Amino acid sequence: MSSSTQKVRIIGGTLRRTPLPVIDVPGLRPTPDRVRETLFNWVHHLWQGQYADKAVLDLFAGTGALGFEAASRGAYHVQLVESNPIALQNLRMVRDKLNLPQVRIHNHDALLVLRRMDASRFDLIMLDPPFDTPLLEKATPFLSNILKAGGLVYIESNQPQLLPEEEFELIRSSRAGMVYFHLFERKA
């Protein structure tokens, strides 16, 4: 497995401080610790720290930092989607090493997974695709089919993002360096 020595750490929950290897894969850019901390502070506030009944989708998993963070905080179901075989192998190794049976890993193209997910309902969907690709624009039309009413959508991008106002409300947004990140809530 091609791997670098770079690591990110899980910042909260039962696996706090657990290092996650960052492998050398084109387009892989793990969410910085500071951004993940801010995101999960927002989510923690909105959910009053209750993760036990939450289902989470990390659609462009990469290192899995976002999904493993949700699992560490107690989400009962975390689905990671990744198509790169090296990143996929790394995700499975980390899940097995940390003994996280609630984490399911899908080896597919994210858009194909979205097309097949008509009955799934998630409380939080995290979208952090490789920058400078059309993946974000192609993924967002599927959100209302798989997100519960009142569910949250996290988007990380190299530019500000919007979702249709008639269906989604922007709850929080911020920027860290060249990374813009947003949390939207699906209107009930």
mmCIF file of C-alpha atoms in Angstrom:
data_model
loop_
_atom_site.group_PDB
_atom_site.id
_atom_site.type_symbol
_atom_site.label_atom_id
_atom_site.label_comp_id
_atom_site.label_asym_id
_atom_site.label_seq_id
_atom_site.Cartn_x
_atom_site.Cartn_y
_atom_site.Cartn_z
ATOM 1 C CA MET A 1 0.000 0.000 0.000
ATOM 2 C CA SER A 2 1.402 3.355 -0.996
ATOM 3 C CA SER A 3 1.327 5.495 2.093
ATOM 4 C CA SER A 4 2.783 8.688 3.411
ATOM 5 C CA THR A 5 3.711 9.489 6.974
ATOM 6 C CA GLN A 6 1.120 12.277 7.162
ATOM 7 C CA LYS A 7 -1.710 11.657 9.630
ATOM 8 C CA VAL A 8 -4.835 13.362 10.903
ATOM 9 C CA ARG A 9 -6.380 12.615 14.279
ATOM 10 C CA ILE A 10 -9.913 11.937 15.407
ATOM 11 C CA ILE A 11 -10.697 14.951 17.556
ATOM 12 C CA GLY A 12 -13.640 13.804 19.683
ATOM 13 C CA GLY A 13 -15.592 10.899 21.102
ATOM 14 C CA THR A 14 -14.389 7.486 22.231
ATOM 15 C CA LEU A 15 -11.595 7.374 19.625
ATOM 16 C CA ARG A 16 -10.275 10.846 20.419
ATOM 17 C CA ARG A 17 -6.611 11.312 19.456
ATOM 18 C CA THR A 18 -6.591 8.146 17.298
ATOM 19 C CA PRO A 19 -4.357 8.810 14.279
ATOM 20 C CA LEU A 20 -5.690 8.155 10.778
ATOM 21 C CA PRO A 21 -3.105 7.606 8.047
ATOM 22 C CA VAL A 22 -3.292 9.935 5.048
ATOM 23 C CA ILE A 23 -2.333 7.987 1.974
ATOM 24 C CA ASP A 24 -0.897 9.515 -1.163
ATOM 25 C CA VAL A 25 -3.802 9.463 -3.624
ATOM 26 C CA PRO A 26 -4.461 12.154 -6.267
ATOM 27 C CA GLY A 27 -7.186 14.573 -5.141
ATOM 28 C CA LEU A 28 -7.175 13.264 -1.560
ATOM 29 C CA ARG A 29 -7.279 16.205 0.810
ATOM 30 C CA PRO A 30 -8.317 15.350 4.351
ATOM 31 C CA THR A 31 -10.537 17.803 6.189
ATOM 32 C CA PRO A 32 -8.237 19.773 8.512
ATOM 33 C CA ASP A 33 -8.589 19.130 12.259
ATOM 34 C CA ARG A 34 -9.732 22.706 12.885
ATOM 35 C CA VAL A 35 -12.505 22.433 10.278
ATOM 36 C CA ARG A 36 -13.674 19.046 11.601
ATOM 37 C CA GLU A 37 -13.706 20.407 15.123
ATOM 38 C CA THR A 38 -15.871 23.350 14.040
ATOM 39 C CA LEU A 39 -18.232 21.111 12.049
ATOM 40 C CA PHE A 40 -18.741 18.671 14.906
ATOM 41 C CA ASN A 41 -19.196 21.526 17.400
ATOM 42 C CA TRP A 42 -22.039 22.760 15.187
ATOM 43 C CA VAL A 43 -23.558 19.267 14.891
ATOM 44 C CA HIS A 44 -23.101 18.574 18.609
ATOM 45 C CA HIS A 45 -25.027 21.750 19.420
ATOM 46 C CA LEU A 46 -27.860 20.988 16.980
ATOM 47 C CA TRP A 47 -28.172 17.363 18.114
ATOM 48 C CA GLN A 48 -27.564 18.183 21.805
ATOM 49 C CA GLY A 49 -24.740 15.633 21.764
ATOM 50 C CA GLN A 50 -27.104 12.783 20.827
ATOM 51 C CA TYR A 51 -25.559 10.641 18.089
ATOM 52 C CA ALA A 52 -26.856 7.193 19.104
ATOM 53 C CA ASP A 53 -29.894 7.339 16.783
ATOM 54 C CA LYS A 54 -28.102 9.020 13.866
ATOM 55 C CA ALA A 55 -27.228 7.626 10.435
ATOM 56 C CA VAL A 56 -24.384 9.394 8.626
ATOM 57 C CA LEU A 57 -23.193 9.262 5.016
ATOM 58 C CA ASP A 58 -19.642 10.307 4.078
ATOM 59 C CA LEU A 59 -20.014 10.283 0.308
ATOM 60 C CA PHE A 60 -16.455 11.031 -0.807
ATOM 61 C CA ALA A 61 -14.720 9.345 2.114
ATOM 62 C CA GLY A 62 -11.012 9.629 1.215
ATOM 63 C CA THR A 63 -9.249 9.147 4.566
ATOM 64 C CA GLY A 64 -12.597 8.594 6.279
ATOM 65 C CA ALA A 65 -11.816 11.354 8.792
ATOM 66 C CA LEU A 66 -15.364 12.762 8.684
ATOM 67 C CA GLY A 67 -17.103 9.393 8.910
ATOM 68 C CA PHE A 68 -14.793 7.967 11.565
ATOM 69 C CA GLU A 69 -15.318 11.162 13.579
ATOM 70 C CA ALA A 70 -19.096 10.535 13.500
ATOM 71 C CA ALA A 71 -18.573 6.890 14.528
ATOM 72 C CA SER A 72 -16.296 7.964 17.384
ATOM 73 C CA ARG A 73 -19.090 10.181 18.685
ATOM 74 C CA GLY A 74 -21.573 7.300 18.693
ATOM 75 C CA ALA A 75 -23.484 7.396 15.382
ATOM 76 C CA TYR A 76 -25.234 4.025 15.068
ATOM 77 C CA HIS A 77 -24.680 3.781 11.284
ATOM 78 C CA VAL A 78 -21.910 5.382 9.225
ATOM 79 C CA GLN A 79 -21.670 4.708 5.519
ATOM 80 C CA LEU A 80 -18.434 5.564 3.717
ATOM 81 C CA VAL A 81 -18.283 5.648 -0.080
ATOM 82 C CA GLU A 82 -14.936 5.571 -1.876
ATOM 83 C CA SER A 83 -13.903 4.412 -5.341
ATOM 84 C CA ASN A 84 -10.097 4.670 -5.183
ATOM 85 C CA PRO A 85 -8.766 1.145 -4.448
ATOM 86 C CA ILE A 86 -5.826 2.356 -2.321
ATOM 87 C CA ALA A 87 -8.034 4.680 -0.243
ATOM 88 C CA LEU A 88 -10.612 1.887 0.045
ATOM 89 C CA GLN A 89 -8.022 -0.561 1.379
ATOM 90 C CA ASN A 90 -6.910 2.064 3.908
ATOM 91 C CA LEU A 91 -10.520 2.693 5.059
ATOM 92 C CA ARG A 92 -11.139 -1.019 5.600
ATOM 93 C CA MET A 93 -7.863 -1.409 7.490
ATOM 94 C CA VAL A 94 -8.721 1.496 9.828
ATOM 95 C CA ARG A 95 -12.311 0.293 10.389
ATOM 96 C CA ASP A 96 -11.135 -3.223 11.237
ATOM 97 C CA LYS A 97 -8.268 -2.019 13.440
ATOM 98 C CA LEU A 98 -10.647 0.227 15.409
ATOM 99 C CA ASN A 99 -13.351 -2.480 15.526
ATOM 100 C CA LEU A 100 -16.167 -0.304 14.157
ATOM 101 C CA PRO A 101 -18.926 -2.661 12.941
ATOM 102 C CA GLN A 102 -21.330 0.286 12.541
ATOM 103 C CA VAL A 103 -19.129 1.600 9.701
ATOM 104 C CA ARG A 104 -20.019 0.214 6.284
ATOM 105 C CA ILE A 105 -17.699 0.883 3.382
ATOM 106 C CA HIS A 106 -18.893 0.879 -0.222
ATOM 107 C CA ASN A 107 -16.494 0.465 -3.121
ATOM 108 C CA HIS A 108 -18.347 2.466 -5.738
ATOM 109 C CA ASP A 109 -18.524 5.705 -7.606
ATOM 110 C CA ALA A 110 -20.414 8.159 -5.373
ATOM 111 C CA LEU A 111 -22.907 9.141 -8.073
ATOM 112 C CA LEU A 112 -23.763 5.491 -8.783
ATOM 113 C CA VAL A 113 -24.355 4.944 -5.053
ATOM 114 C CA LEU A 114 -26.636 7.996 -4.950
ATOM 115 C CA ARG A 115 -28.690 6.713 -7.885
ATOM 116 C CA ARG A 116 -29.241 3.377 -6.091
ATOM 117 C CA MET A 117 -30.072 4.827 -2.644
ATOM 118 C CA ASP A 118 -33.723 5.659 -3.015
ATOM 119 C CA ALA A 119 -34.874 4.219 0.327
ATOM 120 C CA SER A 120 -31.998 5.281 2.586
ATOM 121 C CA ARG A 121 -32.581 8.077 5.065
ATOM 122 C CA PHE A 122 -29.653 9.860 6.661
ATOM 123 C CA ASP A 123 -29.488 12.424 9.451
ATOM 124 C CA LEU A 124 -26.195 13.868 8.177
ATOM 125 C CA ILE A 125 -24.690 13.729 4.701
ATOM 126 C CA MET A 126 -21.115 14.952 4.289
ATOM 127 C CA LEU A 127 -19.941 16.085 0.850
ATOM 128 C CA ASP A 128 -16.231 16.756 0.484
ATOM 129 C CA PRO A 129 -15.362 15.734 -3.087
ATOM 130 C CA PRO A 130 -12.037 16.461 -4.774
ATOM 131 C CA PHE A 131 -11.881 20.171 -5.570
ATOM 132 C CA ASP A 132 -12.165 21.375 -9.168
ATOM 133 C CA THR A 133 -14.459 18.533 -10.231
ATOM 134 C CA PRO A 134 -18.192 18.655 -11.072
ATOM 135 C CA LEU A 135 -18.954 15.999 -8.435
ATOM 136 C CA LEU A 136 -20.576 18.388 -5.955
ATOM 137 C CA GLU A 137 -22.986 19.807 -8.535
ATOM 138 C CA LYS A 138 -23.851 16.293 -9.731
ATOM 139 C CA ALA A 139 -24.434 14.966 -6.185
ATOM 140 C CA THR A 140 -26.646 17.705 -4.724
ATOM 141 C CA PRO A 141 -29.837 16.886 -6.731
ATOM 142 C CA PHE A 142 -29.981 13.500 -4.944
ATOM 143 C CA LEU A 143 -29.883 14.920 -1.405
ATOM 144 C CA SER A 144 -33.609 15.365 -0.837
ATOM 145 C CA ASN A 145 -34.220 11.699 -1.727
ATOM 146 C CA ILE A 146 -31.904 10.356 0.978
ATOM 147 C CA LEU A 147 -31.911 13.012 3.715
ATOM 148 C CA LYS A 148 -34.471 12.997 6.525
ATOM 149 C CA ALA A 149 -36.574 16.106 7.074
ATOM 150 C CA GLY A 150 -34.539 18.240 9.458
ATOM 151 C CA GLY A 151 -31.403 16.360 8.372
ATOM 152 C CA LEU A 152 -28.072 18.099 7.885
ATOM 153 C CA VAL A 153 -25.821 18.472 4.851
ATOM 154 C CA TYR A 154 -22.165 19.392 5.263
ATOM 155 C CA ILE A 155 -20.383 20.724 2.183
ATOM 156 C CA GLU A 156 -16.666 21.427 1.939
ATOM 157 C CA SER A 157 -15.365 23.180 -1.155
ATOM 158 C CA ASN A 158 -12.843 25.626 -2.545
ATOM 159 C CA GLN A 159 -15.629 28.172 -3.096
ATOM 160 C CA PRO A 160 -18.858 29.232 -1.345
ATOM 161 C CA GLN A 161 -21.819 26.876 -1.941
ATOM 162 C CA LEU A 162 -25.587 27.180 -1.964
ATOM 163 C CA LEU A 163 -28.400 24.645 -1.951
ATOM 164 C CA PRO A 164 -31.961 25.391 -3.144
ATOM 165 C CA GLU A 165 -33.490 27.802 -0.591
ATOM 166 C CA GLU A 166 -36.976 26.345 -0.912
ATOM 167 C CA GLU A 167 -35.692 23.053 0.504
ATOM 168 C CA PHE A 168 -32.538 23.830 2.515
ATOM 169 C CA GLU A 169 -31.583 26.458 5.061
ATOM 170 C CA LEU A 170 -27.967 27.486 5.537
ATOM 171 C CA ILE A 171 -27.355 27.037 9.281
ATOM 172 C CA ARG A 172 -23.644 27.858 9.535
ATOM 173 C CA SER A 173 -20.711 28.537 7.237
ATOM 174 C CA SER A 174 -17.090 29.440 7.664
ATOM 175 C CA ARG A 175 -13.758 29.472 5.922
ATOM 176 C CA ALA A 176 -10.304 28.178 6.841
ATOM 177 C CA GLY A 177 -7.639 29.287 4.391
ATOM 178 C CA MET A 178 -8.842 28.243 0.948
ATOM 179 C CA VAL A 179 -11.509 25.867 2.323
ATOM 180 C CA TYR A 180 -15.135 26.976 2.555
ATOM 181 C CA PHE A 181 -17.431 24.835 4.655
ATOM 182 C CA HIS A 182 -21.169 24.975 5.154
ATOM 183 C CA LEU A 183 -23.866 23.242 7.169
ATOM 184 C CA PHE A 184 -27.377 23.171 5.729
ATOM 185 C CA GLU A 185 -30.593 21.822 7.228
ATOM 186 C CA ARG A 186 -33.345 20.265 5.166
ATOM 187 C CA LYS A 187 -36.603 22.041 5.853
ATOM 188 C CA ALA A 188 -39.323 19.872 7.392
#
